[in-house]
Coordinates of C-alpha atoms in Angstrom, one line a residue:
M1 CA 70.1 121.3 8.3
A2 CA 70.3 123.5 11.4
T3 CA 71.0 127.2 10.8
V4 CA 73.2 129.1 13.3
V5 CA 71.9 132.7 13.2
T6 CA 74.5 135.4 13.8
M7 CA 74.2 139.1 14.7
P8 CA 73.7 140.8 11.3
K9 CA 75.5 143.9 10.1
L10 CA 72.6 146.3 9.6
G11 CA 74.7 149.3 8.7
T12 CA 78.2 150.2 7.5
T13 CA 79.3 151.6 10.9
M14 CA 77.6 148.8 13.0
E15 CA 80.1 146.8 15.0
E16 CA 77.7 145.4 17.7
G17 CA 74.0 145.3 18.4
T18 CA 71.7 144.9 21.4
I19 CA 69.0 142.3 21.5
I20 CA 65.9 144.4 22.4
K21 CA 63.3 141.7 22.2
W22 CA 62.9 138.2 21.0
L23 CA 59.7 138.2 18.9
K24 CA 59.6 134.4 18.9
K25 CA 60.1 132.1 21.9
E26 CA 62.2 128.9 22.0
G27 CA 60.3 126.1 20.4
E28 CA 58.0 128.3 18.3
P29 CA 58.0 127.9 14.5
V30 CA 59.4 130.6 12.3
E31 CA 59.1 131.2 8.6
K32 CA 61.9 132.4 6.3
G33 CA 61.6 136.2 6.0
E34 CA 59.5 136.4 9.2
A35 CA 60.6 138.9 11.9
Y36 CA 61.8 137.0 14.9
V37 CA 64.0 139.4 16.9
E38 CA 64.3 143.2 17.4
I39 CA 67.8 144.5 17.4
Q40 CA 69.1 148.0 18.4
T41 CA 72.0 149.2 16.1
D42 CA 74.1 152.2 16.7
K43 CA 71.3 154.3 15.1
V44 CA 67.9 152.7 15.2
N45 CA 65.9 149.6 16.3
L46 CA 65.3 147.1 13.5
E47 CA 63.5 143.8 13.2
D48 CA 65.7 141.0 11.7
E49 CA 64.2 138.4 9.5
A50 CA 64.7 134.6 9.8
P51 CA 67.1 133.3 7.2
E52 CA 65.4 129.9 7.1
S53 CA 62.2 128.3 8.1
G54 CA 62.1 125.9 11.0
I55 CA 61.8 125.9 14.8
L56 CA 63.6 128.5 17.0
R57 CA 65.3 125.7 18.9
K58 CA 67.9 127.8 20.9
I59 CA 68.1 131.4 21.9
L60 CA 71.8 131.9 22.7
V61 CA 71.8 135.4 24.1
P62 CA 69.2 137.0 26.4
E63 CA 67.3 140.3 25.8
G64 CA 69.5 143.3 26.7
A65 CA 72.7 141.6 25.7
V66 CA 75.2 143.5 23.5
V67 CA 76.6 141.2 20.8
S68 CA 79.3 141.8 18.3
V69 CA 78.5 141.5 14.6
G70 CA 78.9 137.9 13.4
K71 CA 78.5 136.3 16.8
E72 CA 75.9 133.5 17.2
I73 CA 72.5 134.6 18.7
A74 CA 70.2 131.7 17.9
I75 CA 69.7 128.3 16.2
I76 CA 66.8 127.5 13.8
A77 CA 66.4 123.8 13.0
G78 CA 63.9 121.0 12.6
V79 CA 62.0 119.5 15.5
D80 CA 64.3 116.4 16.0
E81 CA 67.3 117.7 14.1
P82 CA 70.6 117.5 16.1
L83 CA 71.9 121.0 17.0
P84 CA 75.5 122.2 16.3
E85 CA 77.9 121.9 19.2
I86 CA 78.5 125.6 19.3
G87 CA 74.8 126.2 20.0
E88 CA 74.9 123.9 23.1
E89 CA 78.0 125.5 24.4
K90 CA 76.7 129.0 24.0
A91 CA 73.4 128.1 25.5
K92 CA 75.2 126.9 28.6
E93 CA 77.3 130.1 28.8
V94 CA 74.2 132.3 28.6
A95 CA 72.0 130.3 30.8
G96 CA 74.7 129.7 33.4
P97 CA 74.6 126.7 35.8
A98 CA 71.2 125.0 35.8
S99 CA 69.2 125.5 38.9
K100 CA 68.3 122.3 40.8
D101 CA 65.0 121.4 42.5
F102 CA 66.5 118.2 44.0
K103 CA 69.6 117.1 46.0
T104 CA 72.0 114.3 45.1
G105 CA 72.9 111.6 47.6
E106 CA 76.2 113.3 48.4
E107 CA 74.4 116.6 49.0
I108 CA 72.0 115.0 51.4
K109 CA 74.9 113.4 53.3
E110 CA 76.7 116.8 53.6
Q111 CA 73.6 118.6 54.7
P112 CA 74.1 118.1 58.5
K113 CA 77.4 119.9 58.3
E114 CA 75.9 122.8 56.4
T115 CA 73.0 123.0 58.9
E116 CA 75.5 123.0 61.8
A117 CA 77.4 125.9 60.3
V118 CA 74.3 127.8 59.5
E119 CA 72.6 127.3 62.8
G120 CA 75.9 128.0 64.6
K121 CA 75.8 125.1 67.1
V122 CA 78.5 126.2 69.5
K123 CA 79.7 124.6 72.7
A124 CA 79.4 127.1 75.6
S125 CA 78.9 127.2 79.3
P126 CA 75.6 128.5 80.7
A127 CA 77.5 131.5 82.2
A128 CA 79.1 132.3 78.8
R129 CA 75.7 132.1 77.1
R130 CA 74.1 134.4 79.6
V131 CA 76.9 137.1 79.2
A132 CA 76.7 136.7 75.4
R133 CA 72.9 137.1 75.5
E134 CA 73.0 140.2 77.7
N135 CA 75.6 141.9 75.5
D136 CA 74.2 140.7 72.2
I137 CA 77.3 138.7 71.3
D138 CA 77.4 136.1 68.5
L139 CA 79.1 133.1 70.2
S140 CA 80.3 131.8 66.8
K141 CA 82.7 134.8 66.7
V142 CA 84.2 134.0 70.1
T143 CA 87.4 132.0 70.4
P144 CA 87.0 129.1 72.9
T145 CA 89.6 128.3 75.5
G146 CA 87.7 125.8 77.6
P147 CA 88.0 122.0 77.5
D148 CA 86.9 120.3 74.3
G149 CA 86.6 123.6 72.5
R150 CA 84.0 124.9 74.9
I151 CA 83.4 128.7 75.3
I152 CA 83.7 129.8 78.9
E153 CA 82.5 133.1 80.5
K154 CA 86.0 134.6 80.4
D155 CA 86.2 134.0 76.6
V156 CA 83.1 136.1 76.2
I157 CA 84.3 138.9 78.5
D158 CA 87.7 139.0 76.7
F159 CA 85.8 139.2 73.4
I160 CA 83.7 142.2 74.7
E161 CA 86.9 144.0 75.9
S162 CA 88.6 143.4 72.5
Q163 CA 85.7 145.1 70.8
K164 CA 85.8 148.2 72.9
I165 CA 87.4 151.3 71.5
K166 CA 90.6 152.2 73.4
A167 CA 91.5 155.9 73.5
T168 CA 93.3 158.3 75.7
P169 CA 91.2 160.6 77.9
L170 CA 92.2 163.6 75.8
A171 CA 91.4 161.8 72.6
K172 CA 87.9 160.9 74.0
K173 CA 87.3 164.5 75.0
I174 CA 88.4 165.9 71.5
A175 CA 86.2 163.3 69.8
E176 CA 83.2 164.2 71.8
E177 CA 83.7 168.0 71.2
Q178 CA 84.2 167.7 67.5
G179 CA 81.7 164.9 66.8
I180 CA 84.4 162.4 65.7
D181 CA 83.4 158.7 65.6
L182 CA 86.2 156.9 67.3
A183 CA 85.1 153.6 65.7
K184 CA 86.3 155.0 62.3
I185 CA 89.9 155.6 63.5
Q186 CA 92.0 152.6 62.4
K187 CA 94.5 151.3 65.0
A188 CA 96.3 148.1 65.5
P189 CA 94.6 145.6 67.9
G190 CA 95.3 146.7 71.5
E191 CA 96.6 150.1 70.6
R192 CA 95.0 153.2 72.1
I193 CA 93.7 156.2 70.0
T194 CA 95.6 159.3 70.7
R195 CA 95.2 163.1 70.0
E196 CA 97.6 162.8 67.1
D197 CA 95.3 160.2 65.4
L198 CA 92.4 162.6 65.6
I199 CA 94.4 165.5 64.2
S200 CA 95.6 163.3 61.3
K201 CA 92.0 162.2 60.7
E202 CA 90.7 165.8 60.6
E203 CA 93.5 166.9 58.2
Q204 CA 92.6 164.0 55.8
K205 CA 89.0 165.1 56.0
Q206 CA 89.8 168.7 55.2
Q207 CA 92.1 167.7 52.3
A208 CA 89.8 165.1 50.8
P209 CA 87.5 166.6 48.1
V210 CA 83.8 166.3 48.9
A211 CA 82.3 164.1 46.2
A212 CA 78.9 164.9 44.8
R213 CA 76.1 162.5 45.5
I214 CA 75.3 160.2 42.6
R215 CA 71.7 160.2 41.5
N216 CA 72.1 157.3 39.0
T217 CA 74.4 156.0 36.3
I218 CA 73.5 155.6 32.6
P219 CA 75.4 152.8 30.6
V220 CA 77.0 154.2 27.5
T221 CA 75.8 151.8 24.9
G222 CA 74.1 151.7 21.5
M223 CA 73.4 155.1 20.0
R224 CA 75.0 157.1 22.9
K225 CA 78.2 155.1 22.6
I226 CA 78.4 155.7 18.8
I227 CA 77.7 159.4 19.3
A228 CA 80.4 159.7 21.9
E229 CA 83.0 157.9 19.7
K230 CA 82.2 159.8 16.5
M231 CA 82.1 163.3 18.2
A232 CA 85.4 162.7 20.0
K233 CA 87.0 161.4 16.8
S234 CA 85.8 164.4 14.8
K235 CA 87.2 166.9 17.3
V236 CA 90.5 165.2 17.4
T237 CA 91.1 164.4 13.7
A238 CA 89.4 167.4 12.1
P239 CA 90.7 170.9 12.9
H240 CA 87.5 172.9 13.2
I241 CA 87.1 176.5 12.0
Y242 CA 83.9 178.4 12.7
L243 CA 82.3 181.2 10.6
T244 CA 79.1 183.1 11.7
L245 CA 76.9 185.6 9.9
E246 CA 73.3 187.0 10.3
V247 CA 70.6 186.6 7.7
D248 CA 67.5 188.8 7.3
M249 CA 64.7 186.2 7.1
T250 CA 61.9 188.7 6.1
K251 CA 61.4 187.4 2.5
A252 CA 62.0 183.8 3.4
M253 CA 59.3 184.0 6.0
E254 CA 56.9 185.6 3.5
L255 CA 57.6 182.9 0.9
R256 CA 57.0 180.2 3.5
E257 CA 53.6 181.7 4.4
K258 CA 52.6 181.8 0.8
L259 CA 53.7 178.3 0.0
I260 CA 52.3 176.5 3.1
P261 CA 48.7 176.0 1.8
A262 CA 49.8 174.8 -1.6
I263 CA 52.4 172.3 -0.3
Q264 CA 50.0 171.1 2.4
N265 CA 47.4 170.3 -0.3
Q266 CA 49.7 168.7 -2.8
Y267 CA 52.2 166.9 -0.5
G268 CA 50.4 166.6 2.8
S269 CA 53.1 168.2 4.8
K270 CA 53.7 171.7 6.3
L271 CA 56.6 173.6 4.9
S272 CA 59.2 174.3 7.6
Y273 CA 62.2 176.6 7.9
N274 CA 64.4 173.5 7.9
D275 CA 63.0 172.6 4.5
I276 CA 63.9 176.1 3.2
L277 CA 67.3 175.8 4.8
I278 CA 67.9 172.4 3.1
K279 CA 67.0 173.8 -0.3
A280 CA 69.0 176.9 0.2
S281 CA 72.1 174.9 1.3
A282 CA 71.8 172.6 -1.7
V283 CA 71.7 175.5 -4.1
A284 CA 74.7 177.1 -2.3
I285 CA 76.6 173.8 -2.4
K286 CA 76.2 173.7 -6.2
Q287 CA 77.9 177.1 -6.2
N288 CA 80.6 176.0 -3.8
P289 CA 81.2 172.3 -4.4
I290 CA 84.2 172.1 -2.0
I291 CA 81.7 172.1 0.9
N292 CA 80.3 168.8 -0.5
S293 CA 83.5 166.9 0.1
S294 CA 85.4 164.6 2.5
F295 CA 89.1 164.1 3.5
N296 CA 90.6 160.7 2.8
D297 CA 94.3 160.3 3.7
N298 CA 96.1 162.2 0.9
E299 CA 93.1 163.3 -1.2
I300 CA 90.0 165.4 -1.0
I301 CA 86.9 163.7 -2.4
I302 CA 84.3 166.0 -3.8
K303 CA 80.9 164.3 -4.0
E304 CA 78.6 164.6 -7.0
D305 CA 75.3 163.9 -5.1
I306 CA 74.2 166.6 -2.6
N307 CA 72.6 164.6 0.2
I308 CA 71.7 166.8 3.1
G309 CA 71.2 165.5 6.6
L310 CA 68.9 167.1 9.2
A311 CA 69.8 166.4 12.9
V312 CA 66.8 165.0 14.7
A313 CA 66.7 164.9 18.5
L314 CA 65.7 161.6 20.1
E315 CA 65.1 160.7 23.8
N316 CA 68.4 158.8 24.0
G317 CA 70.5 160.8 21.5
L318 CA 70.2 162.1 18.0
I319 CA 70.1 160.8 14.4
V320 CA 70.7 162.5 11.0
P321 CA 68.2 161.3 8.3
I322 CA 69.2 162.2 4.8
V323 CA 67.3 164.1 2.1
R324 CA 69.0 162.7 -1.0
C325 CA 69.8 164.8 -4.1
A326 CA 68.2 167.9 -2.4
D327 CA 69.4 170.2 -5.2
K328 CA 67.2 168.4 -7.7
K329 CA 64.0 168.5 -5.5
G330 CA 61.5 171.3 -5.0
L331 CA 60.4 172.6 -1.6
G332 CA 57.3 170.4 -1.7
E333 CA 59.3 167.2 -2.2
I334 CA 61.8 168.2 0.5
S335 CA 59.0 169.0 2.9
K336 CA 57.4 165.6 2.3
D337 CA 60.7 163.8 2.7
T338 CA 61.6 165.5 6.0
T339 CA 58.2 165.0 7.4
Q340 CA 58.4 161.2 6.7
L341 CA 62.0 160.9 7.9
I342 CA 61.4 162.7 11.2
E343 CA 58.3 160.5 11.9
K344 CA 60.4 157.4 11.2
A345 CA 63.3 158.6 13.2
R346 CA 61.2 159.3 16.3
S347 CA 59.4 155.9 16.0
G348 CA 62.7 154.0 15.5
K349 CA 61.7 152.9 12.0
L350 CA 64.5 154.4 10.0
L351 CA 66.4 152.0 7.6
P352 CA 70.1 152.3 7.0
D353 CA 69.5 154.0 3.6
D354 CA 67.6 156.7 5.4
Y355 CA 70.6 157.9 7.4
Q356 CA 73.7 156.7 5.5
G357 CA 75.5 158.6 2.7
G358 CA 75.1 162.2 3.8
T359 CA 77.4 164.9 2.4
F360 CA 76.4 167.9 4.5
T361 CA 74.4 168.3 7.8
I362 CA 72.1 171.0 9.2
T363 CA 71.4 171.2 12.9
N364 CA 68.8 173.7 14.2
L365 CA 68.3 174.6 17.9
G366 CA 66.3 177.7 17.2
M367 CA 63.2 176.1 18.6
Y368 CA 65.0 175.9 22.0
D369 CA 65.6 179.7 21.9
I370 CA 69.3 179.2 21.1
E371 CA 70.6 182.3 19.3
N372 CA 73.8 180.7 18.0
F373 CA 76.1 177.7 18.7
K374 CA 79.0 175.8 17.2
A375 CA 78.3 172.2 16.0
I376 CA 80.7 169.3 15.6
I377 CA 81.3 168.1 12.1
N378 CA 79.5 164.8 11.3
Q379 CA 82.4 162.9 9.7
P380 CA 83.2 161.9 7.0
E381 CA 81.5 165.2 5.9
S382 CA 83.6 168.3 6.0
A383 CA 81.1 170.9 7.2
I384 CA 77.9 171.4 9.3
L385 CA 75.6 174.3 9.5
A386 CA 74.3 175.4 13.0
V387 CA 71.0 177.4 12.9
G388 CA 69.9 179.7 15.6
K389 CA 66.6 181.3 16.6
I390 CA 64.9 183.9 14.3
M391 CA 64.7 187.1 16.4
K392 CA 63.4 190.5 15.7
K393 CA 66.3 193.0 15.9
P394 CA 67.0 196.6 15.0
V395 CA 69.1 196.7 11.8
V396 CA 70.1 199.5 9.4
V397 CA 68.5 199.4 6.0
D398 CA 69.1 202.3 3.6
D399 CA 70.4 204.4 6.5
Q400 CA 67.2 203.8 8.4
I401 CA 66.9 201.7 11.6
V402 CA 64.2 199.1 11.1
I403 CA 63.1 196.0 12.9
R404 CA 63.8 192.8 11.0
P405 CA 63.6 189.0 11.8
M406 CA 67.3 188.0 11.9
M407 CA 68.8 184.5 12.2
N408 CA 72.4 183.5 13.0
L409 CA 74.1 180.8 10.9
T410 CA 77.4 179.2 12.1
L411 CA 79.4 177.0 9.7
S412 CA 81.8 174.5 11.1
C413 CA 84.5 173.5 8.6
D414 CA 87.2 170.9 8.5
H415 CA 90.2 173.1 7.8
R416 CA 92.1 170.2 6.2
V417 CA 89.5 170.5 3.3
I418 CA 87.9 174.0 3.5
D419 CA 89.7 177.3 4.0
G420 CA 88.1 180.2 5.8
A421 CA 87.5 182.1 2.5
Q422 CA 85.8 179.1 1.0
G423 CA 83.5 178.7 4.0
A424 CA 82.8 182.4 4.0
K425 CA 81.7 182.3 0.3
F426 CA 79.4 179.4 1.0
L427 CA 77.8 181.3 3.9
Q428 CA 77.4 184.4 1.7
S429 CA 75.7 182.2 -0.9
I430 CA 73.2 180.9 1.6
K431 CA 72.6 184.5 2.9
Q432 CA 71.9 185.8 -0.6
I433 CA 69.5 182.9 -1.3
L434 CA 67.5 183.3 2.0
E435 CA 67.3 187.0 1.6
E436 CA 66.1 186.6 -2.0
P437 CA 64.5 183.2 -1.8
L438 CA 63.0 183.2 -5.3
K439 CA 66.5 182.4 -6.5
M440 CA 66.3 178.9 -5.2
L441 CA 63.0 178.3 -7.1
M442 CA 64.5 179.2 -10.4

């Protein structure tokens, strides 16, 4: 039995997908479970597997097409098996009218008329043709007044006169002085351009804003479309409050340097500041569980699992892979997880389980020399932590001015869920952990 394959739902937020590449061509055999098409979701590129074995008889949508979830994209069937009607109709829609390499009898009969129109066989006197040739006039545009629809010399001369721009002497002088193209002044046929027309044109030119030249346009599709929709929705529906403080990273940096060799040897990954921030945030969330929540109509849902997302920049947007149950993992496990997730994200190999189900997000722009910034909450989460660059600054310690590596943290909170004092306590918890990092190892 023929199988009509539809656009699969490859994630909870997926509403449409883009056909990136057909891995099988029409007429090629495909086995059940074999990858036959590459699809771009709102997050990543994934290969979809054939639901049945057979021949890929029909491809219903071309590469690059955006298709809603549940819509037909292909038909898999036996060699001689009749195809469902829907497949035939869709194939015609996608392919469009079939091109012809032959002409029917009727087309051949009509061909002389088409040739006459194309070649412009016009009846005209020799004098008319000479004037037209000298003035580069297309005789097919001239209205004939001679016998039997013939164009005479006067017809060509009248046509030339009708094409001339008529303007008063003063208008011509003003146009010449100010560099105004009289051909761009619109007047009714036969009417002359006057000084008032030029003044009106100049006023319009001065009033009209000068548009910037367009370099190119980028279609808002796939990942960029989802980012635009989610960020706009978050700013509209979640009243953001922002809280910022500075953290002395001296001891956190020392701990990192001590642990790098051991974690590298045991887990094959290099411990990063993001790994330390993930662990510190997870410990702080256990102390402040309201941060690990979401708003749902008339209730606040506090999550049990602490799944921390790390924003990863991609060429065409960003994605937030998840470190699950980060509070229960050590720094080595977290480092291994983030290394693998970042590699998968940048190669487009993330699976839905890798980026769905987060409860809190960290976004770090310190590597771009950004000192501090305010991030937009990644709904349905209720908070996001924005991390700035570690910078050496003069600070007062025990009444002495010393130079310390300082880092800004800015917490964005959904005020429907988290009050300012609650957000501040959470930031204080992170600060205490980072400034005494052995606490998160206990």
